Coordinates of C-alpha atoms in Angstrom, one line a residue:
Chain D
X1 CA -32.4 -16.1 21.1
X2 CA -30.0 -13.8 19.2
X3 CA -27.4 -14.8 21.6
X4 CA -27.9 -18.5 20.7
X5 CA -28.0 -17.6 17.0
X6 CA -24.3 -16.4 17.1
X7 CA -23.2 -19.8 18.4
X8 CA -25.1 -21.5 15.6
X9 CA -23.5 -19.2 13.2
X10 CA -20.0 -20.1 14.5
X11 CA -20.9 -23.8 14.2
X12 CA -22.2 -23.2 10.6
X13 CA -19.0 -21.4 9.5
X14 CA -16.8 -24.0 11.2
X15 CA -18.6 -26.8 9.3
X16 CA -18.3 -25.0 6.0
X17 CA -14.6 -24.4 6.7
X18 CA -13.9 -27.9 7.6
X19 CA -15.6 -29.3 4.5
X20 CA -12.8 -27.4 2.5
X21 CA -10.3 -29.9 3.7
X22 CA -11.7 -32.7 1.5
X23 CA -8.3 -34.2 0.7
X24 CA -7.5 -34.4 4.5
X25 CA -10.9 -35.9 5.2
X26 CA -10.4 -38.5 2.4
X27 CA -7.1 -39.5 3.9
X28 CA -8.6 -40.1 7.3
X29 CA -11.4 -42.0 5.9
X30 CA -9.0 -44.4 4.2
X31 CA -7.3 -45.0 7.6
X32 CA -10.8 -45.5 9.2
X33 CA -11.7 -48.3 6.8
X34 CA -8.5 -50.0 7.5
X35 CA -9.1 -50.0 11.3
X36 CA -12.7 -51.2 10.8
X37 CA -11.6 -54.1 8.6
X38 CA -8.9 -55.4 10.9
X39 CA -11.0 -55.1 14.1
X40 CA -14.1 -56.6 12.5
X41 CA -11.9 -59.6 11.5
X42 CA -10.7 -59.9 15.1
X43 CA -14.3 -59.8 16.5
X44 CA -15.4 -62.4 13.8
X45 CA -12.6 -64.8 14.9
X46 CA -13.1 -64.3 18.7
X47 CA -16.9 -64.4 18.7
X48 CA -18.0 -66.3 15.7
X49 CA -21.7 -67.0 16.3
X50 CA -21.4 -66.5 20.0
X51 CA -22.4 -63.5 22.2
X52 CA -21.0 -61.6 25.2
X53 CA -23.6 -60.1 27.4
X54 CA -26.1 -60.3 24.5
X55 CA -23.7 -58.6 22.0
X56 CA -23.1 -60.4 18.8
X57 CA -20.3 -60.0 16.2
X58 CA -22.7 -57.7 14.1
X59 CA -23.3 -55.5 17.2
X60 CA -19.5 -55.2 17.7
X61 CA -18.9 -54.2 14.1
X62 CA -21.5 -51.4 14.4
X63 CA -20.2 -50.5 17.8
X64 CA -16.7 -50.0 16.2
X65 CA -18.1 -47.9 13.4
X66 CA -19.7 -45.6 16.0
X67 CA -16.7 -45.3 18.3
X68 CA -14.2 -44.9 15.6
X69 CA -16.5 -42.5 13.7
X70 CA -16.7 -40.4 16.8
X71 CA -13.0 -40.4 17.7
X72 CA -11.8 -39.7 14.2
X73 CA -14.3 -36.9 13.8
X74 CA -12.8 -34.9 16.7
X75 CA -10.6 -32.0 15.4
X76 CA -7.4 -31.1 17.3
X77 CA -9.1 -28.1 18.7
X78 CA -7.2 -28.3 21.9
X79 CA -4.1 -27.5 20.0
X80 CA -5.7 -24.2 18.9
X81 CA -6.7 -23.2 22.5
X82 CA -3.2 -24.1 23.6
X83 CA -1.7 -22.0 20.8
X84 CA -4.0 -19.1 21.6
X85 CA -2.9 -19.2 25.2
X86 CA 0.8 -19.4 24.4
X87 CA 0.7 -16.7 21.8
X88 CA -1.5 -14.4 23.8
X89 CA -4.1 -14.2 21.1
X90 CA -6.7 -15.6 23.6
X91 CA -6.8 -12.0 24.8
X92 CA -7.9 -10.7 21.5
X93 CA -10.8 -13.1 21.4
X94 CA -11.9 -11.9 24.8
X95 CA -12.9 -8.5 23.4
X96 CA -15.7 -10.0 21.3
X97 CA -19.2 -10.2 22.6
X98 CA -19.1 -13.9 22.6
X99 CA -17.9 -16.4 25.3
X100 CA -14.5 -17.8 24.6
X101 CA -15.3 -21.4 25.5
X102 CA -18.7 -21.1 23.9
X103 CA -17.0 -19.9 20.7
X104 CA -14.7 -22.9 20.6
X105 CA -17.5 -25.4 21.6
X106 CA -19.7 -24.1 18.7
X107 CA -16.7 -24.3 16.2
X108 CA -15.9 -27.8 17.5
X109 CA -19.4 -29.1 17.1
X110 CA -19.7 -27.6 13.7
X111 CA -16.5 -29.3 12.5
X112 CA -17.4 -32.6 14.1
X113 CA -20.8 -32.6 12.4
X114 CA -19.1 -32.6 9.0
X115 CA -16.5 -35.2 9.9
X116 CA -18.9 -37.5 11.8
X117 CA -21.4 -37.5 9.0
X118 CA -18.6 -38.4 6.5
X119 CA -17.3 -41.1 8.7
X120 CA -20.7 -42.6 9.2
X121 CA -21.4 -42.5 5.5
X122 CA -18.3 -44.4 4.8
X123 CA -18.5 -46.7 7.9
X124 CA -22.2 -47.7 7.5
X125 CA -21.9 -49.6 4.2
X126 CA -18.8 -51.2 5.5
X127 CA -20.6 -52.4 8.6
X128 CA -23.5 -53.6 6.5
X129 CA -21.1 -55.6 4.4
X130 CA -19.3 -57.2 7.3
X131 CA -21.8 -57.4 10.0
X132 CA -25.3 -57.0 8.6
X133 CA -28.0 -54.4 9.0
X134 CA -27.9 -52.0 12.0
X135 CA -29.2 -53.7 15.2
X136 CA -30.8 -50.7 16.9
X137 CA -34.5 -50.1 16.2
X138 CA -35.5 -46.6 15.1
X139 CA -36.8 -45.8 18.6
X140 CA -33.3 -45.9 19.8
X141 CA -32.0 -43.4 17.3
X142 CA -33.0 -40.2 19.2
X143 CA -31.4 -41.5 22.4
X144 CA -28.2 -42.4 20.5
X145 CA -28.2 -38.8 19.0
X146 CA -28.6 -37.2 22.4
X147 CA -25.8 -39.4 23.8
X148 CA -23.6 -38.5 20.9
X149 CA -24.1 -34.8 21.5
X150 CA -23.5 -35.2 25.2
X151 CA -20.5 -37.4 24.7
X152 CA -18.9 -34.9 22.3
X153 CA -19.6 -31.9 24.5
X154 CA -18.1 -33.8 27.5
X155 CA -15.0 -34.7 25.4
X156 CA -14.7 -31.0 24.4
X157 CA -14.8 -29.8 28.0
X158 CA -12.4 -32.5 29.2
X159 CA -9.9 -31.4 26.6
X160 CA -10.5 -27.8 27.3
X161 CA -9.5 -28.3 30.9
X162 CA -6.3 -29.8 29.8
X163 CA -5.6 -27.2 27.1
X164 CA -6.2 -24.3 29.6
X165 CA -3.5 -25.8 31.9
X166 CA -1.2 -24.1 29.3
X167 CA -1.8 -20.9 31.2
X168 CA 0.3 -22.3 34.0
X169 CA 2.5 -25.0 32.6
X170 CA 5.0 -25.0 29.7
X171 CA 4.3 -28.6 28.6
X172 CA 0.8 -30.0 28.5
X173 CA 1.2 -32.8 25.9
X174 CA 1.7 -35.5 28.5
X175 CA -1.8 -34.8 29.8
X176 CA -3.4 -35.2 26.4
X177 CA -1.4 -38.4 25.8
X178 CA -2.7 -39.9 29.1
X179 CA -6.3 -38.8 28.4
X180 CA -6.2 -40.3 24.9
X181 CA -4.9 -43.6 26.2
X182 CA -7.5 -43.6 28.9
X183 CA -10.2 -43.0 26.3
X184 CA -8.9 -45.9 24.2
X185 CA -9.0 -48.3 27.2
X186 CA -11.3 -47.1 29.9
X187 CA -13.5 -45.3 27.4
X188 CA -14.4 -48.5 25.4
X189 CA -12.9 -47.4 22.0
X190 CA -12.6 -51.0 20.9
X191 CA -14.0 -53.1 23.6
X192 CA -17.4 -52.3 25.1
X193 CA -17.8 -52.2 28.9
X194 CA -19.7 -55.5 28.9
X195 CA -16.4 -57.2 28.1
X196 CA -14.7 -56.1 31.3
X197 CA -14.8 -58.1 34.5
X198 CA -17.5 -57.0 37.0
X199 CA -15.3 -55.2 39.5
X200 CA -13.3 -53.4 36.8
X201 CA -16.5 -52.3 35.0
X202 CA -17.8 -50.8 38.4
X203 CA -14.6 -48.8 38.6
X204 CA -14.8 -47.7 35.0
X205 CA -18.5 -46.8 35.3
X206 CA -17.5 -44.2 38.0
X207 CA -15.1 -42.5 35.6
X208 CA -16.0 -40.0 32.9
X209 CA -14.3 -41.7 30.0
X210 CA -17.0 -44.2 29.0
X211 CA -19.5 -41.4 28.8
X212 CA -17.5 -40.0 25.8
X213 CA -17.4 -43.0 23.4
X214 CA -19.1 -46.1 25.0
X215 CA -22.4 -44.4 25.9
X216 CA -23.3 -43.1 22.4
X217 CA -21.9 -46.2 20.6
X218 CA -23.8 -48.6 22.9
X219 CA -27.1 -46.8 22.4
X220 CA -26.4 -46.9 18.6
X221 CA -26.1 -50.7 18.8
X222 CA -28.8 -51.7 21.2
X223 CA -31.8 -49.8 22.5
X224 CA -32.9 -50.4 26.1
X225 CA -34.8 -47.6 27.8
X226 CA -33.4 -48.3 31.2
X227 CA -29.8 -48.5 29.9
X228 CA -30.4 -45.3 27.8
X229 CA -31.6 -43.4 30.9
X230 CA -28.7 -44.6 33.0
X231 CA -26.0 -43.8 30.4
X232 CA -27.4 -40.4 29.5
X233 CA -28.0 -39.4 33.2
X234 CA -24.3 -40.4 33.9
X235 CA -23.2 -38.3 30.8
X236 CA -25.2 -35.3 32.0
X237 CA -23.7 -35.6 35.4
X238 CA -20.1 -35.7 34.1
X239 CA -20.8 -32.9 31.7
X240 CA -22.1 -30.8 34.5
X241 CA -18.8 -31.5 36.4
X242 CA -16.5 -30.6 33.5
X243 CA -18.5 -27.7 32.3
X244 CA -18.2 -26.2 35.8
X245 CA -14.5 -27.2 36.0
X246 CA -13.5 -25.8 32.6
X247 CA -15.3 -22.6 33.1
X248 CA -13.7 -22.2 36.6
X249 CA -10.3 -22.8 35.1
X250 CA -11.1 -20.3 32.3
X251 CA -12.2 -17.7 34.8
X252 CA -9.1 -18.2 36.9
X253 CA -6.9 -18.0 33.7
X254 CA -8.8 -14.9 32.4
X255 CA -8.3 -13.2 35.7
X256 CA -4.7 -14.0 35.7
X257 CA -4.4 -12.7 32.1
X258 CA -6.3 -9.5 33.0
X259 CA -4.2 -8.9 36.1
X260 CA -0.9 -10.1 35.1
X261 CA -0.9 -10.4 31.3
X262 CA -0.8 -14.2 31.2
Chain S
X1 CA -18.7 20.2 26.2
X2 CA -19.0 16.7 24.7
X3 CA -17.6 13.8 26.6
X4 CA -14.3 12.4 25.2
X5 CA -14.1 9.1 23.3
X6 CA -11.2 8.1 25.6
X7 CA -10.3 9.5 28.9
X8 CA -7.2 8.2 30.8
X9 CA -5.8 9.4 34.1
X10 CA -2.8 8.1 35.9
X11 CA -2.8 4.8 34.0
X12 CA -0.3 2.4 35.5
X13 CA 0.5 -1.2 34.9
X14 CA 2.9 -3.2 37.0
X15 CA 3.5 -6.9 36.1
X16 CA 4.9 -9.4 38.5
X17 CA 7.5 -11.6 36.8
X18 CA 9.0 -14.7 38.4
X19 CA 12.8 -14.6 38.5
X20 CA 14.4 -17.5 36.7
X21 CA 16.3 -19.7 39.1
X22 CA 19.5 -21.5 38.3
X23 CA 20.3 -25.0 39.4
X24 CA 17.9 -27.9 39.9
X25 CA 17.3 -27.3 43.7
X26 CA 16.7 -23.5 43.1
X27 CA 14.3 -24.3 40.3
X28 CA 12.4 -26.8 42.5
X29 CA 12.2 -24.2 45.2
X30 CA 11.1 -21.6 42.7
X31 CA 8.3 -23.8 41.7
X32 CA 6.6 -23.5 45.1
X33 CA 7.9 -20.1 46.2
X34 CA 9.1 -18.0 43.3
X35 CA 11.0 -14.8 43.7
X36 CA 9.0 -12.1 42.1
X37 CA 10.3 -9.0 40.3
X38 CA 8.1 -6.0 39.5
X39 CA 8.2 -4.6 36.0
X40 CA 6.5 -1.3 35.3
X41 CA 5.1 -1.6 31.8
X42 CA 3.0 1.7 31.8
X43 CA 3.8 4.6 34.1
X44 CA 1.0 7.1 34.9
X45 CA -0.3 7.9 31.5
X46 CA -2.8 10.8 31.1
X47 CA -4.6 11.1 27.8
X48 CA -7.8 12.5 26.5
X49 CA -9.0 11.8 23.0
X50 CA -12.1 13.6 21.6
X51 CA -14.6 11.9 19.5
X52 CA -13.6 11.9 15.9
X53 CA -9.9 12.4 16.6
X54 CA -7.2 10.5 14.6
X55 CA -4.4 9.8 17.0
X56 CA -1.1 7.9 16.6
X57 CA 0.1 6.1 19.6
X58 CA 3.7 5.2 18.9
X59 CA 6.9 4.0 20.5
X60 CA 9.6 1.5 20.1
X61 CA 9.2 -2.2 20.9
X62 CA 8.5 -2.8 24.5
X63 CA 7.5 0.9 25.1
X64 CA 4.1 -0.1 26.6
X65 CA 1.9 0.5 23.5
X66 CA 0.2 -2.9 23.5
X67 CA -0.2 -3.0 27.2
X68 CA -2.0 0.4 27.0
X69 CA -4.2 -0.8 24.2
X70 CA -5.0 -3.9 26.1
X71 CA -6.2 -1.8 29.1
X72 CA -8.2 0.6 26.9
X73 CA -10.0 -2.4 25.3
X74 CA -10.6 -4.1 28.6
X75 CA -8.3 -7.1 28.2
X76 CA -6.0 -6.0 31.0
X77 CA -6.8 -4.5 34.4
X78 CA -4.6 -1.6 35.3
X79 CA -2.6 -1.6 38.5
X80 CA -3.8 2.0 39.0
X81 CA -5.5 4.8 37.2
X82 CA -8.8 5.5 35.6
X83 CA -10.0 4.8 32.1
X84 CA -13.2 5.6 30.3
X85 CA -13.7 4.6 26.8
X86 CA -17.0 6.0 25.4
X87 CA -18.0 6.5 28.9
X88 CA -17.5 3.0 30.2
X89 CA -14.8 1.4 32.2
X90 CA -13.3 -1.2 29.8
X91 CA -12.4 -3.9 32.1
X92 CA -15.7 -3.8 34.0
X93 CA -18.0 -3.5 31.0
X94 CA -16.0 -5.4 28.4
X95 CA -18.9 -7.0 26.6
X96 CA -20.7 -3.7 26.3
X97 CA -17.6 -1.9 25.1
X98 CA -17.0 -4.7 22.6
X99 CA -20.1 -3.7 20.6
X100 CA -18.9 -0.1 20.4
X101 CA -15.2 -0.5 19.5
X102 CA -13.6 -2.1 16.4
X103 CA -10.2 -3.6 16.4
X104 CA -7.7 -4.5 13.7
X105 CA -4.5 -6.2 14.7
X106 CA -2.2 -6.2 11.7
X107 CA -0.6 -9.5 12.7
X108 CA -3.8 -11.4 13.6
X109 CA -6.5 -12.0 11.2
X110 CA -10.3 -12.3 12.2
X111 CA -11.1 -13.7 8.7
X112 CA -11.7 -17.4 8.2
X113 CA -8.8 -18.4 6.1
X114 CA -10.4 -21.1 3.9
X115 CA -13.7 -19.2 3.3
X116 CA -14.5 -16.0 1.4
X117 CA -14.8 -12.7 3.4
X118 CA -18.5 -12.8 2.9
X119 CA -18.8 -15.8 5.3
X120 CA -16.8 -14.0 8.0
X121 CA -18.9 -10.9 7.6
X122 CA -22.1 -13.0 7.9
X123 CA -20.7 -14.6 11.0
X124 CA -19.8 -11.2 12.6
X125 CA -23.3 -9.9 11.9
X126 CA -24.5 -12.7 14.2
X127 CA -21.8 -12.2 16.8
X128 CA -22.6 -8.4 17.1
X129 CA -26.3 -9.1 16.8
X130 CA -26.9 -6.8 13.8
X131 CA -30.4 -6.9 12.4
X132 CA -30.6 -8.5 8.9
X133 CA -31.8 -5.3 7.3
X134 CA -29.0 -3.2 8.9
X135 CA -26.4 -5.8 8.0
X136 CA -27.4 -6.0 4.3
X137 CA -27.3 -2.2 4.1
X138 CA -24.0 -1.8 6.0
X139 CA -22.1 -4.6 4.2
X140 CA -23.3 -3.4 0.8
X141 CA -22.1 0.1 1.7
X142 CA -18.7 -1.0 3.0
X143 CA -18.0 -3.5 0.1
X144 CA -18.6 -0.6 -2.3
X145 CA -16.5 1.9 -0.3
X146 CA -13.7 -0.4 0.2
X147 CA -13.9 -1.8 -3.3
X148 CA -13.8 -5.4 -2.2
X149 CA -16.6 -6.6 -4.4
X150 CA -14.5 -8.4 -6.9
X151 CA -13.0 -10.7 -4.3
X152 CA -15.9 -10.8 -1.9
X153 CA -16.5 -14.5 -2.8
X154 CA -12.9 -15.7 -3.1
X155 CA -11.4 -17.6 -0.2
X156 CA -9.2 -15.4 2.0
X157 CA -6.2 -17.7 1.5
X158 CA -6.1 -16.5 -2.2
X159 CA -6.2 -12.8 -1.5
X160 CA -3.2 -10.5 -1.5
X161 CA -2.2 -8.9 1.8
X162 CA -3.6 -5.5 0.8
X163 CA -7.0 -7.1 -0.2
X164 CA -7.0 -9.0 3.0
X165 CA -6.4 -5.9 5.1
X166 CA -9.3 -4.1 3.4
X167 CA -11.5 -7.0 4.3
X168 CA -10.2 -6.9 7.9
X169 CA -11.2 -3.3 8.1
X170 CA -14.6 -4.0 6.7
X171 CA -15.0 -6.8 9.3
X172 CA -14.1 -4.4 12.1
X173 CA -16.6 -1.8 10.9
X174 CA -19.7 -3.8 10.3
X175 CA -21.1 -3.1 13.8
X176 CA -20.6 0.7 13.4
X177 CA -17.9 1.1 16.1
X178 CA -17.4 4.6 17.5
X179 CA -13.7 4.0 18.2
X180 CA -11.3 2.0 16.0
X181 CA -8.1 0.6 17.5
X182 CA -5.6 -0.2 14.7
X183 CA -2.5 -2.0 15.7
X184 CA -0.1 -1.8 12.7
X185 CA -2.7 -2.1 10.1
X186 CA -0.3 -1.6 7.2
X187 CA 2.3 -4.1 8.3
X188 CA 3.7 -6.1 5.4
X189 CA 1.8 -4.1 2.8
X190 CA 3.5 -2.7 -0.3
X191 CA 3.5 1.1 -1.0
X192 CA 0.3 1.1 -3.0
X193 CA -1.7 -1.0 -0.7
X194 CA -0.6 1.0 2.2
X195 CA -1.6 4.3 0.5
X196 CA -5.0 2.7 -0.2
X197 CA -5.6 1.7 3.4
X198 CA -4.5 5.1 4.6
X199 CA -7.0 6.8 2.1
X200 CA -9.7 4.5 3.3
X201 CA -9.1 5.3 7.0
X202 CA -9.1 9.0 6.3
X203 CA -12.3 8.8 4.3
X204 CA -14.0 6.8 7.0
X205 CA -13.1 9.3 9.6
X206 CA -14.5 12.1 7.5
X207 CA -17.7 10.3 6.7
X208 CA -18.4 8.6 10.0
X209 CA -16.4 10.5 12.5
X210 CA -14.9 7.4 13.9
X211 CA -12.2 8.0 16.6
X212 CA -9.2 6.3 15.3
X213 CA -6.4 5.1 17.6
X214 CA -3.5 3.9 15.6
X215 CA -0.2 2.3 16.4
X216 CA 2.3 1.9 13.5
X217 CA 5.9 1.8 12.9
X218 CA 5.3 3.4 9.5
X219 CA 6.0 7.1 9.6
X220 CA 3.9 7.7 6.5
X221 CA 0.8 6.2 8.2
X222 CA 1.3 8.6 11.1
X223 CA 1.9 11.6 9.0
X224 CA -0.9 11.0 6.5
X225 CA -3.6 9.5 8.7
X226 CA -3.2 11.2 12.1
X227 CA -3.5 14.8 13.3
X228 CA -2.0 14.1 16.7
X229 CA 0.8 11.8 17.9
X230 CA 1.5 10.5 21.3
X231 CA 4.9 8.9 21.8
X232 CA 5.6 6.5 24.6
X233 CA 8.9 5.1 25.7
X234 CA 9.7 2.8 28.6
X235 CA 6.1 3.0 29.7
X236 CA 6.1 6.8 29.9
X237 CA 4.3 9.3 27.7
X238 CA 7.1 11.4 26.4
X239 CA 5.2 13.5 23.8
X240 CA 1.7 14.5 23.0
X241 CA 1.7 16.9 20.1
X242 CA 0.0 17.6 16.7
X243 CA 1.9 15.8 13.9
X244 CA 2.6 19.0 12.1
X245 CA 4.1 20.6 15.2
X246 CA 6.2 17.5 15.7
X247 CA 8.1 18.3 12.5
X248 CA 8.4 22.0 13.2
X249 CA 9.4 21.7 16.8
X250 CA 11.9 18.9 16.4
X251 CA 13.2 19.7 13.0
X252 CA 15.9 22.3 13.0
X253 CA 17.4 20.9 9.9
X254 CA 16.5 21.3 6.2
X255 CA 17.8 19.4 3.4
X256 CA 18.7 21.2 0.1
X257 CA 19.1 19.3 -3.1
X258 CA 20.7 21.3 -5.8
X259 CA 21.3 20.7 -9.5
X260 CA 24.2 23.0 -10.7
X261 CA 24.7 24.4 -14.1
X262 CA 28.4 24.7 -13.6
X263 CA 30.6 22.5 -11.4
X264 CA 31.6 24.5 -8.2
X265 CA 32.1 24.1 -4.5
X266 CA 29.5 25.5 -2.2
X267 CA 30.5 28.5 -0.1
X268 CA 31.5 27.9 3.6
X269 CA 28.4 29.0 5.6
X270 CA 28.1 28.2 9.3
X271 CA 25.5 25.6 9.9
X272 CA 25.7 24.3 6.4
X273 CA 27.3 21.1 5.5
X274 CA 27.7 18.8 2.5
X275 CA 25.8 15.6 2.7
X276 CA 26.6 14.4 -0.9
X277 CA 28.3 15.7 -4.0
X278 CA 28.2 13.9 -7.3
X279 CA 28.7 15.6 -10.6
X280 CA 26.3 18.4 -10.9
X281 CA 24.3 17.2 -8.0
X282 CA 24.8 18.6 -4.5
X283 CA 23.0 17.7 -1.3
X284 CA 23.4 20.0 1.7
X285 CA 22.0 20.1 5.1
X286 CA 21.2 23.3 7.0
X287 CA 21.0 23.7 10.7
X288 CA 18.4 26.4 11.0
X289 CA 19.3 27.1 14.5
X290 CA 22.8 28.3 13.3
X291 CA 21.7 30.0 10.1
X292 CA 18.2 30.9 8.9
X293 CA 17.2 29.0 5.8
X294 CA 16.8 32.3 3.9
X295 CA 20.3 33.3 4.5
X296 CA 21.7 30.0 3.6
X297 CA 19.9 30.0 0.3
X298 CA 21.0 33.5 -0.5
X299 CA 24.6 32.6 0.1
X300 CA 24.2 29.7 -2.2
X301 CA 22.5 31.8 -4.9
X302 CA 25.4 34.3 -4.6
X303 CA 28.1 31.9 -5.5
X304 CA 26.5 29.0 -7.4
X305 CA 24.8 28.8 -10.8
X306 CA 21.7 26.8 -9.9
X307 CA 19.6 24.9 -12.4
X308 CA 17.2 23.4 -10.0
X309 CA 16.5 23.4 -6.2
X310 CA 14.5 21.4 -3.8
X311 CA 14.2 22.3 0.0
X312 CA 12.7 19.6 2.1
X313 CA 12.4 18.3 5.7
X314 CA 14.0 15.1 6.7
X315 CA 11.5 12.2 6.8
X316 CA 9.2 12.0 9.9
X317 CA 10.7 8.6 10.6
X318 CA 14.1 10.2 11.2
X319 CA 12.5 12.5 13.8
X320 CA 10.7 9.7 15.5
X321 CA 13.7 7.4 15.3
X322 CA 15.8 10.1 17.0
X323 CA 13.2 10.5 19.8
X324 CA 13.2 6.7 20.3
X325 CA 16.9 6.3 20.5
X326 CA 17.5 9.5 22.4
X327 CA 19.9 10.9 19.9
X328 CA 20.6 14.6 20.3
X329 CA 19.3 15.6 17.0
X330 CA 18.0 14.2 13.7
X331 CA 21.4 14.8 12.3
X332 CA 23.8 14.5 15.2
X333 CA 27.0 16.0 13.7
X334 CA 25.3 19.5 13.5
X335 CA 23.4 19.2 16.7
X336 CA 20.2 21.0 17.4
X337 CA 18.7 20.6 20.8
X338 CA 19.0 18.3 23.8
X339 CA 15.3 17.6 24.0
X340 CA 15.5 14.2 22.3
X341 CA 18.2 13.0 24.5
X342 CA 16.3 14.0 27.6
X343 CA 13.0 12.6 26.3
X344 CA 14.3 9.2 27.1
X345 CA 16.5 10.0 30.1
X346 CA 14.5 12.4 32.0
X347 CA 11.4 11.6 34.1
X348 CA 8.2 11.7 32.0
X349 CA 7.0 14.9 33.3
X350 CA 10.0 16.9 32.7
X351 CA 10.5 15.3 29.2
X352 CA 6.9 16.1 28.3
X353 CA 7.1 19.7 29.6
X354 CA 10.4 20.1 27.8
X355 CA 9.0 18.6 24.6
X356 CA 6.1 20.9 24.8
X357 CA 8.2 23.9 25.0
X358 CA 8.2 24.7 28.7
X359 CA 11.9 24.1 29.0
X360 CA 14.3 25.7 26.6
X361 CA 16.3 23.2 24.5
X362 CA 19.9 23.8 24.7
X363 CA 22.3 23.8 21.9
X364 CA 25.0 21.1 21.5
X365 CA 28.0 21.0 19.3
X366 CA 29.0 23.6 16.8

């Protein structure tokens, strides 16, 4: 229990620290509103009163609020990991009685909680104004929250895998760039999976990207127990894969660091 | 006999470094089958540090200090040798050791920059799993001793370097470590702040008996904090000696500052040379291997009318600097002994024996 308490403490201090950047957060929020406004007008023009796979314009506005809130809530923590690897300070964090990746995950979730709350606080009235009341019934909220936590944790481990490559490669930015673009397209940042043709959706369903943004946003828009179970099971599966992979990479990197100084 | 805080035998670290290739084809080939070169960073270091000792571990950049500290704290695996810190093998029981050692790295902060020190201390109490009651008592005690109460609730970014370093020390002491590793803890501090940190470290050692392992480029830190100094160069331990003895053994020169009542030239005495002469001020250097200090003074008193006199040793940093650079003496023109030259050139064993007096230093110059 004490062991878990230390990670909660890290998350708490990270949340408190991130709330000191109010000017930075306000700047991001302005950008967030602009994106929401433009895309909500696009959906309005494209869909009007129609639906796609049961999703109405109102659903899509709320979907956008959720995906954009999530994406813009993510701090550039991978740059910190990369910097720690390059500068060698990763070694100094290893002599604390706390797991290196666990430390970063806790700090990540702490910071995300502040940013995400702020984004939703700003985005929700905007969606109310442009789309109407939230479509998901209260029964869907716990599922959406679980999917959000799983999606963010998966996102963390995906990025951690890429950041830890810095142990072996000089330049890792292209990997982040590719991942970000895949998240935008195959992850359903602006377009839900329902809008993709059947064969393409099947392919994308077998990739981890939609588990990051689409799954939590989709469950935030419409609650369907079968869909919720399917999406969360897939998230859990991918999370298992990337937790194992990131820890394997970290162990390998740590061994290399211990044996050969990084 | 109590077990030592640190026990190091035959510690050795060899790094494999990929040779850089030139030309596209060679670089492509090197990507798959690089040519490796071995770099010996630490060569067979033997060291025993008793509980409560204050030891300076110094050397020029690239001497192997950081690599050694990394092995002592469990960050690096040695290529060969045995290490026990507080009875445990650091790289095998890193987590256990982490709870019993404290670290301060002068160039890396463990404080959360945008938050007051209070928040970092609170976090560390959870990281080290300190009970609430113990934490409250400990932090209260340290805040008082280190006099950080007035800025305890001010964000770290607004603190001066000296204030920040005092907070770093408190952060490293919360979990009551038995060994404290300090890597350049006074770097960047002004004279007053450095003196304050040094006083606190001494007080801490007196009150809690914490073994302190210090690296610093500041001679004042070494002289005022530590009782013993270990000098490494090119991965080898070249000297392990009490700080006081370092001065006496390696210092065969004295500096005499004179204030004369009447202008006059000093007498010609073998082993005495003028360093500076300006008005009634005269600064002389005496090679005590050529002339005893008493005789030099007596010759000066015979011929000069002296209003004031100060006899001092050259600063410790000159001695250490000479050992690092392998100069033949602290003041080369007079020349004292060959030890310093050979400290760097000779194999570690010889250099160490010589430095510790087994080999007679030979005179140079005159």
